[in-house]
CSV table of C-alpha atoms and ligand atoms in Angstrom, one decimal:
chain,number,residue,atom,x,y,z
A,172,UNK,CA,-3.6,43.4,6.0
A,173,UNK,CA,-4.1,43.0,2.5
A,174,UNK,CA,-2.0,46.2,1.9
A,175,UNK,CA,0.8,44.6,4.6
A,176,UNK,CA,0.7,41.5,2.1
A,177,UNK,CA,0.8,43.5,-0.7
A,178,UNK,CA,3.8,45.8,0.5
A,179,UNK,CA,5.6,42.5,1.5
A,180,UNK,CA,5.4,40.3,-1.9
A,181,UNK,CA,6.0,43.7,-3.4
A,182,UNK,CA,9.4,44.1,-2.0
A,183,UNK,CA,12.6,43.4,-3.9
A,184,UNK,CA,13.6,40.7,-1.7
A,185,UNK,CA,10.2,38.9,-2.2
A,186,UNK,CA,10.3,39.3,-5.7
A,187,UNK,CA,14.0,38.0,-6.3
A,188,UNK,CA,12.5,34.3,-4.8
A,189,UNK,CA,8.8,34.3,-5.9
A,190,UNK,CA,8.1,37.1,-8.8
A,191,UNK,CA,4.8,38.0,-8.1
A,192,UNK,CA,2.9,40.0,-6.4
A,193,UNK,CA,0.0,39.0,-3.3
A,194,UNK,CA,-2.8,37.1,-5.7
A,195,UNK,CA,-6.0,39.0,-5.6
A,196,UNK,CA,-7.0,38.9,-9.1
A,197,UNK,CA,-7.1,36.1,-12.2
A,198,UNK,CA,-3.8,36.7,-13.7
A,199,UNK,CA,-1.6,37.3,-10.2
A,200,UNK,CA,-3.4,34.2,-9.5
A,201,UNK,CA,-1.8,32.2,-12.6
A,202,UNK,CA,1.4,33.6,-12.2
A,203,UNK,CA,1.5,32.2,-8.7
A,204,UNK,CA,0.6,28.9,-10.2
A,205,UNK,CA,3.2,28.5,-12.7
A,206,UNK,CA,6.2,30.2,-10.9
A,207,UNK,CA,6.2,28.3,-8.2
A,208,UNK,CA,7.8,25.0,-8.1
A,209,UNK,CA,5.1,22.9,-5.9
A,210,UNK,CA,2.4,24.9,-7.1
A,211,UNK,CA,4.0,24.1,-10.1
A,212,UNK,CA,2.8,20.3,-9.4
A,213,UNK,CA,-1.3,21.5,-10.3
A,214,UNK,CA,-2.7,23.7,-13.6
A,215,UNK,CA,-4.6,26.8,-13.1
A,216,UNK,CA,-7.3,25.5,-13.0
A,217,UNK,CA,-8.6,22.3,-11.6
A,218,UNK,CA,-12.3,21.0,-11.1
A,219,UNK,CA,-14.4,21.2,-8.3
A,220,UNK,CA,-16.0,17.5,-9.0
A,221,UNK,CA,-12.2,16.4,-8.4
A,222,UNK,CA,-12.0,18.4,-5.3
A,223,UNK,CA,-15.1,16.3,-3.8
A,224,UNK,CA,-14.0,14.4,-0.3
A,225,UNK,CA,-15.5,11.3,-1.7
A,226,UNK,CA,-14.3,11.1,-4.6
A,227,UNK,CA,-10.5,10.4,-3.7
A,228,UNK,CA,-10.5,11.0,-0.1
A,229,UNK,CA,-6.7,12.6,-0.5
A,230,UNK,CA,-5.5,9.3,-0.4
A,231,UNK,CA,-2.5,9.3,-2.8
A,232,UNK,CA,-1.9,13.1,-0.7
A,233,UNK,CA,-2.0,11.5,2.5
A,234,UNK,CA,0.3,8.5,0.9
A,235,UNK,CA,2.8,11.3,0.2
A,236,UNK,CA,2.6,13.0,2.8
A,237,UNK,CA,3.3,10.1,5.2
A,238,UNK,CA,6.3,9.1,2.6
A,239,UNK,CA,7.8,12.8,3.5
A,240,UNK,CA,7.3,11.9,7.3
A,241,UNK,CA,8.7,9.1,7.4
A,242,UNK,CA,11.6,10.2,5.5
A,243,UNK,CA,12.1,13.5,8.2
A,244,UNK,CA,11.3,10.9,11.3
A,245,UNK,CA,14.2,7.8,9.6
A,246,UNK,CA,16.5,10.9,9.2
A,247,UNK,CA,16.3,11.7,13.5
A,248,UNK,CA,16.2,7.4,13.9
A,249,UNK,CA,19.6,7.2,12.2
A,250,UNK,CA,21.4,9.9,14.5
A,251,UNK,CA,21.2,7.0,17.7
A,252,UNK,CA,21.3,3.4,15.4
A,253,UNK,CA,23.5,0.8,15.1
A,254,UNK,CA,23.1,-1.8,12.3
A,255,UNK,CA,25.3,-3.8,13.9
A,256,UNK,CA,24.0,-6.8,15.9
A,257,UNK,CA,25.7,-6.0,19.2
A,258,UNK,CA,24.4,-2.8,18.7
A,259,UNK,CA,21.6,-2.7,17.3
A,260,UNK,CA,18.9,-4.2,20.5
A,261,UNK,CA,20.4,-1.6,23.0
A,262,UNK,CA,20.3,1.3,20.7
A,263,UNK,CA,16.6,0.9,20.5
A,264,UNK,CA,16.3,0.5,23.8
A,265,UNK,CA,18.3,3.7,25.0
A,266,UNK,CA,16.5,5.9,21.7
A,267,UNK,CA,13.2,4.6,24.3
A,268,UNK,CA,14.8,5.7,27.6
A,269,UNK,CA,17.2,8.1,27.4
A,270,UNK,CA,17.1,10.4,24.6
A,271,UNK,CA,14.3,13.1,24.3
A,272,UNK,CA,11.6,12.4,21.9
A,273,UNK,CA,13.5,9.3,21.3
A,274,UNK,CA,10.4,7.3,22.0
A,275,UNK,CA,8.3,9.8,20.1
A,276,UNK,CA,10.1,9.5,17.2
A,277,UNK,CA,10.1,5.6,17.1
A,278,UNK,CA,6.1,5.7,17.4
A,279,UNK,CA,6.1,8.4,14.4
A,280,UNK,CA,8.1,6.2,12.0
A,281,UNK,CA,7.0,2.6,13.0
A,282,UNK,CA,3.0,4.1,13.1
A,283,UNK,CA,3.5,6.0,9.8
A,284,UNK,CA,5.2,2.9,8.1
A,285,UNK,CA,1.8,0.8,8.7
A,286,UNK,CA,0.0,3.7,7.8
A,287,UNK,CA,1.5,4.5,4.3
A,288,UNK,CA,1.6,0.5,2.9
A,289,UNK,CA,-2.6,1.0,4.3
A,290,UNK,CA,-2.9,4.3,2.5
A,291,UNK,CA,-1.2,2.5,-1.1
A,292,UNK,CA,-3.2,-0.3,-0.9
A,293,UNK,CA,-6.2,2.6,-0.1
A,294,UNK,CA,-5.5,4.9,-3.1
A,295,UNK,CA,-6.0,1.9,-4.9
A,296,UNK,CA,-8.6,0.6,-4.4
A,297,UNK,CA,-10.1,4.2,-5.0
A,298,UNK,CA,-7.8,4.1,-8.1
A,299,UNK,CA,-9.6,0.7,-9.7
A,300,UNK,CA,-13.0,1.6,-8.5
A,301,UNK,CA,-13.9,5.4,-9.7
A,302,UNK,CA,-11.8,3.8,-13.5
A,303,UNK,CA,-9.2,6.4,-13.6
A,304,UNK,CA,-6.9,3.7,-14.9
A,305,UNK,CA,-8.7,3.8,-17.7
A,306,UNK,CA,-6.6,5.6,-20.9
A,307,UNK,CA,-4.3,7.8,-20.6
A,308,UNK,CA,-3.6,7.1,-17.0
A,309,UNK,CA,-2.7,3.5,-18.2
A,310,UNK,CA,1.1,3.9,-17.5
A,311,UNK,CA,0.2,5.6,-14.4
A,312,UNK,CA,-1.4,3.1,-12.8
A,313,UNK,CA,1.6,0.7,-13.8
A,314,UNK,CA,4.2,3.3,-11.7
A,315,UNK,CA,1.4,2.5,-8.8
A,316,UNK,CA,1.7,-1.1,-8.9
A,317,UNK,CA,5.9,-0.8,-8.3
A,318,UNK,CA,5.8,2.6,-5.9
A,319,UNK,CA,3.4,-0.3,-4.2
A,320,UNK,CA,6.4,-2.7,-4.8
A,321,UNK,CA,8.8,-0.4,-3.4
A,322,UNK,CA,6.5,1.0,-0.2
A,323,UNK,CA,6.4,-3.3,1.1
A,324,UNK,CA,10.2,-3.3,0.1
A,325,UNK,CA,10.5,-0.1,2.6
A,326,UNK,CA,8.6,-1.7,5.2
A,327,UNK,CA,10.1,-5.2,5.4
A,328,UNK,CA,13.6,-3.9,5.5
A,329,UNK,CA,12.0,-1.3,8.2
A,330,UNK,CA,11.0,-4.7,10.3
A,331,UNK,CA,13.8,-5.7,10.7
A,332,UNK,CA,16.4,-3.0,12.5
A,333,UNK,CA,14.8,-2.8,15.9
A,334,UNK,CA,16.4,-6.5,15.9
A,335,UNK,CA,14.0,-7.7,18.8
A,336,UNK,CA,12.3,-11.7,18.7
A,337,UNK,CA,9.6,-10.5,16.2
A,338,UNK,CA,12.1,-8.6,13.8
A,339,UNK,CA,14.1,-11.3,13.3
A,340,UNK,CA,11.3,-13.9,12.9
A,341,UNK,CA,9.1,-12.4,11.1
A,342,UNK,CA,11.9,-11.1,9.0
A,343,UNK,CA,13.4,-15.5,8.6
A,344,UNK,CA,9.7,-16.5,8.1
A,345,UNK,CA,9.2,-13.9,5.1
A,346,UNK,CA,12.4,-14.1,3.9
A,347,UNK,CA,12.4,-17.8,3.4
A,348,UNK,CA,8.9,-17.1,1.3
A,349,UNK,CA,10.7,-15.1,-1.3
A,350,UNK,CA,13.1,-18.2,-1.5
A,351,UNK,CA,10.2,-20.0,-3.2
A,352,UNK,CA,10.1,-18.2,-6.1
A,353,UNK,CA,11.1,-19.7,-9.1
A,354,UNK,CA,15.2,-19.3,-10.5
A,355,UNK,CA,15.3,-16.0,-9.2
A,356,UNK,CA,14.1,-16.8,-5.4
A,357,UNK,CA,17.7,-18.5,-3.9
A,358,UNK,CA,19.4,-15.4,-5.7
A,359,UNK,CA,17.0,-12.7,-4.1
A,360,UNK,CA,17.1,-14.5,-0.7
A,361,UNK,CA,21.5,-14.2,-0.9
A,362,UNK,CA,20.9,-10.8,-2.6
A,363,UNK,CA,19.2,-9.7,0.9
A,364,UNK,CA,20.5,-12.1,3.6
A,365,UNK,CA,24.0,-12.6,1.9
A,366,UNK,CA,23.9,-15.8,3.1
A,367,UNK,CA,20.4,-18.7,3.6
A,368,UNK,CA,20.5,-16.7,7.3
A,369,UNK,CA,19.5,-13.4,9.2
A,370,UNK,CA,22.2,-12.3,10.6
A,371,UNK,CA,25.3,-9.5,10.7
A,372,UNK,CA,25.3,-9.7,6.7
A,373,UNK,CA,21.1,-9.6,6.0
A,374,UNK,CA,21.1,-6.1,8.7
A,375,UNK,CA,23.6,-4.3,6.7
A,376,UNK,CA,21.9,-4.9,3.0
A,377,UNK,CA,18.0,-4.0,5.1
A,378,UNK,CA,20.2,-1.3,6.4
A,379,UNK,CA,21.0,-0.3,3.0
A,380,UNK,CA,18.4,-1.0,1.2
A,381,UNK,CA,16.0,1.0,3.9
A,382,UNK,CA,17.7,4.2,4.4
A,383,UNK,CA,18.9,4.4,1.6
A,384,UNK,CA,18.1,2.8,-2.8
A,385,UNK,CA,14.0,2.2,-1.7
A,386,UNK,CA,13.9,5.6,-0.5
A,387,UNK,CA,15.7,7.6,-3.2
A,388,UNK,CA,13.5,4.4,-5.6
A,389,UNK,CA,10.1,5.4,-4.0
A,390,UNK,CA,11.3,9.4,-4.5
A,391,UNK,CA,12.2,8.8,-7.9
A,392,UNK,CA,9.7,7.1,-9.0
A,393,UNK,CA,7.1,8.7,-6.8
A,394,UNK,CA,7.9,12.1,-8.7
A,395,UNK,CA,7.7,10.2,-12.1
A,396,UNK,CA,4.1,9.3,-10.4
A,397,UNK,CA,3.3,12.9,-9.8
A,398,UNK,CA,4.1,14.3,-12.8
A,399,UNK,CA,2.2,11.3,-14.8
A,400,UNK,CA,-1.3,12.6,-13.1
A,401,UNK,CA,-0.3,16.8,-14.0
A,402,UNK,CA,0.4,15.6,-17.7
A,403,UNK,CA,-2.7,13.1,-18.2
A,404,UNK,CA,-5.1,16.2,-18.1
A,405,UNK,CA,-5.3,15.6,-13.6
A,406,UNK,CA,-6.9,13.5,-12.1
A,407,UNK,CA,-9.7,11.9,-13.7
A,408,UNK,CA,-12.9,12.9,-13.9
A,409,UNK,CA,-17.2,12.3,-14.9
A,410,UNK,CA,-18.6,15.1,-18.2
A,411,UNK,CA,-22.3,15.0,-16.6
A,412,UNK,CA,-22.9,16.4,-20.0
A,413,UNK,CA,-21.1,14.0,-22.4
A,414,UNK,CA,-20.2,11.0,-19.8
A,415,UNK,CA,-17.2,10.9,-21.2
A,416,UNK,CA,-13.8,11.5,-19.0
A,417,UNK,CA,-12.4,15.4,-20.0
A,418,UNK,CA,-10.3,17.6,-18.4
A,419,UNK,CA,-11.1,20.4,-15.9
A,420,UNK,CA,-12.7,23.0,-18.0
A,421,UNK,CA,-15.6,21.7,-19.3
A,422,UNK,CA,-17.2,21.6,-15.7
A,423,UNK,CA,-17.5,23.7,-12.3
A,424,UNK,CA,-13.4,25.1,-11.8
A,425,UNK,CA,-11.7,26.9,-8.9
A,426,UNK,CA,-8.2,28.1,-8.8
A,427,UNK,CA,-6.1,25.9,-7.8
A,428,UNK,CA,-4.0,28.8,-6.1
A,429,UNK,CA,-5.5,29.1,-2.8
A,430,UNK,CA,-8.5,26.4,-3.5
A,431,UNK,CA,-6.4,23.6,-4.0
A,432,UNK,CA,-3.8,24.7,-2.2
A,433,UNK,CA,-5.1,25.2,1.0
A,434,UNK,CA,-6.8,21.7,0.8
A,435,UNK,CA,-3.4,20.3,0.7
A,436,UNK,CA,-1.7,22.2,3.5
A,437,UNK,CA,-5.2,20.9,6.1
A,438,UNK,CA,-4.7,17.2,4.6
A,439,UNK,CA,-1.2,17.7,5.9
A,440,UNK,CA,-2.1,19.3,9.2
A,441,UNK,CA,-5.0,16.7,9.8
A,442,UNK,CA,-2.1,14.0,8.9
A,443,UNK,CA,-0.1,15.0,11.1
A,444,UNK,CA,-1.8,15.9,13.7
A,445,UNK,CA,-3.4,12.1,13.5
A,446,UNK,CA,0.2,10.5,13.4
A,447,UNK,CA,1.3,12.4,17.2
A,448,UNK,CA,-1.6,11.2,18.4
A,449,UNK,CA,-1.6,8.5,17.8
A,450,UNK,CA,2.4,7.9,18.4
A,451,UNK,CA,1.9,9.7,22.2
A,452,UNK,CA,-1.2,7.0,22.7
A,453,UNK,CA,0.4,3.7,21.5
A,454,UNK,CA,4.2,3.2,21.5
A,455,UNK,CA,5.9,1.3,18.6
A,456,UNK,CA,6.3,-2.7,19.8
A,457,UNK,CA,9.6,-3.9,21.0
A,458,UNK,CA,10.2,-7.9,22.7
A,459,UNK,CA,12.6,-9.0,23.9
A,460,UNK,CA,16.2,-9.5,21.6
A,461,UNK,CA,16.9,-12.0,19.0
A,462,UNK,CA,17.3,-15.7,19.5
A,463,UNK,CA,18.3,-17.3,16.5
A,464,UNK,CA,17.6,-20.4,19.1
A,465,UNK,CA,13.9,-19.6,20.0
A,466,UNK,CA,11.3,-19.7,17.8
A,467,UNK,CA,8.7,-18.0,18.7
A,468,UNK,CA,5.6,-19.9,18.9
A,469,UNK,CA,3.4,-18.9,16.3
A,470,UNK,CA,6.2,-17.6,14.2
A,471,UNK,CA,4.2,-14.8,11.8
A,472,UNK,CA,5.3,-12.6,8.8
A,473,UNK,CA,4.9,-9.4,9.1
A,474,UNK,CA,0.7,-8.3,8.5
A,475,UNK,CA,1.2,-7.9,4.8
A,476,UNK,CA,3.1,-10.8,3.7
A,477,UNK,CA,0.2,-12.9,6.8
A,478,UNK,CA,-2.3,-13.6,3.6
A,479,UNK,CA,0.9,-15.5,1.7
A,480,UNK,CA,1.7,-17.3,5.1
A,481,UNK,CA,-1.7,-18.6,5.2
A,482,UNK,CA,-2.1,-19.1,1.7
A,483,UNK,CA,1.5,-21.8,2.2
A,484,UNK,CA,-0.8,-24.1,4.8
A,485,UNK,CA,-3.0,-25.4,1.8
A,486,UNK,CA,-0.3,-26.6,-0.7
A,487,UNK,CA,2.7,-26.7,-2.3
A,488,UNK,CA,4.9,-23.5,-2.2
A,489,UNK,CA,5.6,-23.5,-5.8
A,490,UNK,CA,2.2,-23.1,-5.7
A,491,UNK,CA,1.1,-21.0,-3.0
A,492,UNK,CA,4.0,-18.7,-3.1
A,493,UNK,CA,4.7,-18.1,-6.6
A,494,UNK,CA,2.2,-18.8,-9.1
A,495,UNK,CA,-0.5,-17.5,-7.5
A,496,UNK,CA,0.7,-14.0,-5.8
A,497,UNK,CA,2.6,-14.2,-9.5
A,498,UNK,CA,-0.9,-14.2,-11.7
A,499,UNK,CA,-2.2,-12.2,-9.3
A,500,UNK,CA,0.6,-9.5,-9.3
A,501,UNK,CA,1.0,-10.0,-13.2
A,502,UNK,CA,-3.2,-10.0,-13.3
A,503,UNK,CA,-2.2,-5.8,-11.5
A,504,UNK,CA,0.0,-4.9,-13.9
A,505,UNK,CA,-1.4,-5.5,-16.9
A,506,UNK,CA,-5.2,-4.5,-15.3
A,507,UNK,CA,-5.4,-0.9,-17.3
A,508,UNK,CA,-3.8,-2.6,-21.1
A,509,UNK,CA,-7.5,-5.5,-20.7
A,510,UNK,CA,-9.6,-2.4,-20.2
A,511,UNK,CA,-8.9,0.4,-23.2
A,512,UNK,CA,-12.5,1.7,-23.3
A,513,UNK,CA,-12.0,5.8,-21.8
A,514,UNK,CA,-15.5,6.1,-21.1
A,515,UNK,CA,-16.9,5.9,-17.9
A,516,UNK,CA,-13.7,7.5,-15.7
A,517,UNK,CA,-14.0,9.2,-13.1
A,518,UNK,CA,-17.1,8.3,-11.5
A,519,UNK,CA,-17.3,5.1,-8.4
A,520,UNK,CA,-17.7,1.9,-9.8
A,521,UNK,CA,-19.4,3.8,-13.1
A,522,UNK,CA,-22.4,2.6,-13.2
A,523,UNK,CA,-25.3,1.0,-10.6
A,524,UNK,CA,-24.7,-2.3,-13.0
A,525,UNK,CA,-21.1,-2.0,-11.6
A,526,UNK,CA,-21.8,-0.8,-8.4
A,527,UNK,CA,-24.5,-4.4,-8.1
A,528,UNK,CA,-21.4,-6.6,-9.5
A,529,UNK,CA,-18.6,-5.4,-6.9
A,530,UNK,CA,-21.0,-6.0,-3.9
A,531,UNK,CA,-22.5,-9.5,-4.9
A,532,UNK,CA,-18.7,-11.0,-5.9
A,533,UNK,CA,-17.1,-9.3,-2.5
A,534,UNK,CA,-20.0,-11.4,-0.9
A,535,UNK,CA,-19.6,-14.0,-3.0
A,536,UNK,CA,-15.4,-13.8,-2.1
A,537,UNK,CA,-16.1,-14.3,1.4
A,538,UNK,CA,-17.7,-17.5,1.4
A,539,UNK,CA,-15.8,-19.2,-1.4
A,540,UNK,CA,-12.4,-18.5,0.6
A,541,UNK,CA,-14.1,-20.1,4.1
A,542,UNK,CA,-15.3,-22.5,2.0
A,543,UNK,CA,-12.3,-23.5,0.8
A,544,UNK,CA,-10.3,-23.2,4.5
A,545,UNK,CA,-12.8,-25.0,5.7
A,546,UNK,CA,-12.7,-28.1,3.2
A,547,UNK,CA,-8.6,-28.5,3.1
A,548,UNK,CA,-8.5,-27.9,6.8
A,549,UNK,CA,-11.3,-30.3,8.0
A,550,UNK,CA,-13.0,-32.3,4.6
A,551,UNK,CA,-10.4,-33.7,2.6
A,552,UNK,CA,-8.9,-36.4,4.6
A,553,UNK,CA,-4.9,-34.4,3.8
A,554,UNK,CA,-3.1,-36.8,5.7
A,555,UNK,CA,-4.6,-39.5,3.6
A,556,UNK,CA,-4.1,-37.6,0.2
A,557,UNK,CA,-0.2,-37.0,0.7
A,558,UNK,CA,0.7,-40.5,1.6
A,559,UNK,CA,-1.6,-42.2,-1.0
A,560,UNK,CA,-1.3,-39.5,-4.0
A,561,UNK,CA,1.7,-37.7,-5.7
A,562,UNK,CA,3.0,-34.2,-4.0
A,563,UNK,CA,2.3,-32.6,-7.7
A,564,UNK,CA,-1.5,-34.1,-7.4
A,565,UNK,CA,-2.2,-33.6,-3.5
A,566,UNK,CA,0.3,-30.2,-2.9
A,567,UNK,CA,-0.9,-28.8,-6.6
A,568,UNK,CA,-3.4,-29.8,-8.8
A,569,UNK,CA,-6.3,-30.2,-5.3
A,570,UNK,CA,-5.9,-27.1,-3.9
A,571,UNK,CA,-4.8,-24.7,-7.6
A,572,UNK,CA,-7.8,-26.8,-9.1
A,573,UNK,CA,-10.1,-25.6,-6.4
A,574,UNK,CA,-8.9,-22.7,-6.3
A,575,UNK,CA,-9.3,-21.7,-10.0
A,576,UNK,CA,-12.5,-22.7,-10.3
A,577,UNK,CA,-13.6,-20.8,-7.3
A,578,UNK,CA,-12.3,-17.8,-8.4
A,579,UNK,CA,-13.4,-18.2,-11.9
A,580,UNK,CA,-17.3,-19.9,-11.4
A,581,UNK,CA,-18.1,-16.3,-10.8
A,582,UNK,CA,-17.0,-15.0,-14.0
A,583,UNK,CA,-18.9,-18.1,-16.6
A,584,UNK,CA,-22.2,-16.7,-14.4
A,585,UNK,CA,-21.3,-12.9,-15.9
A,586,UNK,CA,-20.9,-13.9,-18.8
A,587,UNK,CA,-24.3,-14.7,-19.5
A,588,UNK,CA,-25.0,-11.6,-19.1
A,589,UNK,CA,-22.7,-10.1,-21.7
A,590,UNK,CA,-20.9,-7.8,-19.6
A,591,UNK,CA,-18.2,-4.7,-20.6
A,592,UNK,CA,-14.6,-5.3,-20.2
A,593,UNK,CA,-14.8,-3.1,-17.3
A,594,UNK,CA,-17.5,-4.8,-15.4
A,595,UNK,CA,-15.5,-8.4,-15.6
A,596,UNK,CA,-12.7,-6.9,-14.4
A,597,UNK,CA,-14.1,-5.2,-11.3
A,598,UNK,CA,-15.6,-9.1,-10.6
A,599,UNK,CA,-12.0,-10.1,-11.4
A,600,UNK,CA,-11.0,-7.1,-9.2
A,601,UNK,CA,-13.1,-7.4,-6.3
A,602,UNK,CA,-12.5,-11.2,-6.2
A,603,UNK,CA,-8.6,-11.0,-5.7
A,604,UNK,CA,-8.7,-8.2,-2.9
A,605,UNK,CA,-11.4,-9.9,-0.5
A,606,UNK,CA,-9.5,-13.2,-1.0
A,607,UNK,CA,-6.0,-11.6,-0.3
A,608,UNK,CA,-8.0,-9.5,2.7
A,609,UNK,CA,-9.9,-12.8,3.9
A,610,UNK,CA,-6.8,-15.4,3.9
A,611,UNK,CA,-4.6,-12.2,5.8
A,612,UNK,CA,-7.4,-11.9,8.2
A,613,UNK,CA,-7.5,-15.7,9.2
A,614,UNK,CA,-3.3,-15.8,9.2
A,615,UNK,CA,-3.6,-12.8,11.5
A,616,UNK,CA,-6.2,-13.4,14.2
A,617,UNK,CA,-7.6,-17.2,13.8
A,618,UNK,CA,-3.0,-18.8,13.6
A,619,UNK,CA,-2.2,-19.9,17.3
A,620,UNK,CA,0.2,-22.2,18.8
A,621,UNK,CA,1.4,-24.3,16.1
A,622,UNK,CA,-0.1,-22.1,13.5
A,623,UNK,CA,-2.9,-24.1,14.4
A,624,UNK,CA,-6.1,-22.8,12.7
A,625,UNK,CA,-7.9,-21.7,16.3
A,626,UNK,CA,-11.4,-18.9,17.1
A,627,UNK,CA,-9.7,-15.5,16.9
A,628,UNK,CA,-10.0,-14.8,21.5
A,629,UNK,CA,-7.9,-18.6,21.7
A,630,UNK,CA,-5.3,-17.7,19.8
A,631,UNK,CA,-3.8,-15.5,22.6
A,632,UNK,CA,-1.3,-13.6,20.5
A,633,UNK,CA,-1.4,-9.6,21.4
A,634,UNK,CA,-0.9,-7.1,20.0
A,635,UNK,CA,3.1,-6.7,20.4
A,636,UNK,CA,3.0,-9.7,18.1
A,637,UNK,CA,1.2,-8.5,15.2
A,638,UNK,CA,3.0,-4.7,14.2
B,113,HEM,C1,3.9,5.3,-3.1
B,113,HEM,C2,2.6,5.2,-3.0
B,113,HEM,C3,2.0,6.2,-3.6
B,113,HEM,C4,1.6,7.6,-4.1
B,113,HEM,C5,2.9,8.4,-2.6
B,113,HEM,C6,1.1,8.0,-4.6
B,113,HEM,C7,0.2,9.2,-4.5
B,113,HEM,C8,-0.4,9.5,-5.0
B,113,HEM,C9,-1.2,11.4,-5.9
B,113,HEM,C10,-0.5,12.2,-4.5
B,113,HEM,C11,-2.3,11.6,-6.5
B,113,HEM,C12,-3.7,12.2,-6.8
B,113,HEM,C13,-4.4,12.6,-6.1
B,113,HEM,C14,-4.7,11.6,-5.3
B,113,HEM,O1,-5.2,10.5,-6.8
B,113,HEM,O2,-5.1,11.3,-4.8
B,113,HEM,C15,-2.3,9.8,-7.5
B,113,HEM,C16,-2.6,9.8,-8.4
B,113,HEM,C17,-3.1,8.5,-9.3
B,113,HEM,N1,-2.3,7.5,-8.5
B,113,HEM,FE1,-0.7,7.1,-6.7
B,113,HEM,N2,0.3,7.1,-5.1
B,113,HEM,C18,0.6,6.0,-4.7
B,113,HEM,C19,0.9,4.8,-5.3
B,113,HEM,C20,-0.3,4.5,-6.5
B,113,HEM,C21,-1.0,3.4,-6.7
B,113,HEM,C22,-0.4,1.8,-6.0
B,113,HEM,C23,-0.9,2.5,-7.3
B,113,HEM,C24,-1.5,1.5,-9.1
B,113,HEM,C25,-1.8,0.4,-8.8
B,113,HEM,C26,-1.3,4.0,-7.9
B,113,HEM,C27,-1.8,5.1,-9.2
B,113,HEM,C28,-2.9,5.6,-9.6
B,113,HEM,C29,-3.7,6.6,-10.3
B,113,HEM,C30,-3.4,6.2,-11.8
B,113,HEM,C31,-3.6,8.1,-10.2
B,113,HEM,C32,-4.2,8.7,-10.9
B,113,HEM,C33,-6.0,9.2,-10.3
B,113,HEM,C34,-6.8,9.7,-11.2
B,113,HEM,O3,-6.4,10.3,-12.4
B,113,HEM,O4,-8.0,9.9,-11.2
B,113,HEM,N3,-0.6,5.0,-7.6
B,113,HEM,N4,-0.9,8.9,-6.7
């Protein structure tokens, strides 16, 4: 077998493409890495620690694989989809019922899109909690935040295309949230919808952004992101000897070819198999054709914006849809620059104390959100407050002040223990994460008819109306 491989890789044809032989010695392995466009993404050797499954969980690569798979399934869907108000819904129906493999292709695309948002979010958590945003990787974190926004944009614009009740109303609500941004909001709404309402103009623009603008931007920024991983010295790993973050050399290393290449191939096969199984098991939802005169009850934004929709229940849009998420976004963006110390990167939670801070802040944040929701919904006399107090006080000062106190309170407690900057960031990031997660879950599972707060099993919203 090896002789055969040697023969093939020594042939003139092979060498005209790859220029190296069968890699059974260090020199050939090095040549394989440096002379191949795809393998050149890796250094010749990589640290064993960075390959540990429980370090990265392969989440960055999984996000990338999902992006590539979405590009392929989306390309196939374009053969049959018509982006007009009259033809969009029938073309999806046609795809599902008469085109061979049309239903599964649609399922692959729909489930892949949800999974990509989820994988990008989880990858961000992994990067944060392992301190992999620390110098020299600050800018790659910023590029990552850009990728997350583009991923959300790609998913949001695709949501409208089936033109059913779910997509029509989710986008109507989602875009009305966008319109609250001061100054930019209405302009953004007009840019996206081509008017005040979701119609043919909106469908054309969403289609153009979904099939061309956003995937192109994603491809460009993702390439930059991967190039930066390579240029920043590979993944951040912890040196056992010095406690410093180092590039791979001083630790146990392995050749990237074939070890990393094999891991990547296996991960690609695993993700593809899981996606195919999921798409065989569950069909992408398709409700009745969009009807602008019939609002579903409850009408919900896509799941990743339901947290924002939920927040809007407690205060003025300029606070809940603009200021609060704006501050959270700004915090995410500048986060690596608030923690300039490279020490402690590459290790989950950096220290035992970091781990405890994350656990306690998560528990605190769960209690704090439920306290906020209960107080705002059942205890404060909201009706009376809105009648007696100026709007500025009842809808901005009171809920905003309450949220701010709940966020700041644990930072004051931690301050007394002289925390490192990293520890303070762990506290704030965990709070932000848990607040977002709980508001999303409450909006998703505990809002029934009239968007009233009910117990999850009384919400009576089928899965087809949620995803
Ligand atoms: C479309 C979305 C994204 C893709 C395709 C992607 C892809 C990747 C890949 C393949 C890696 C190397 C392997 C790994 O860490 O698993 C990586 C590393 C990294 N990513 Fe992402 N990423 C995305 C989004 C994000 C986000 C949202 C953030 C943070 C806000 C982020 C920040 C980083 C950083 C700082 C590194 C270097 C980590 C280290 O050195 O350990 N990425 N990304």
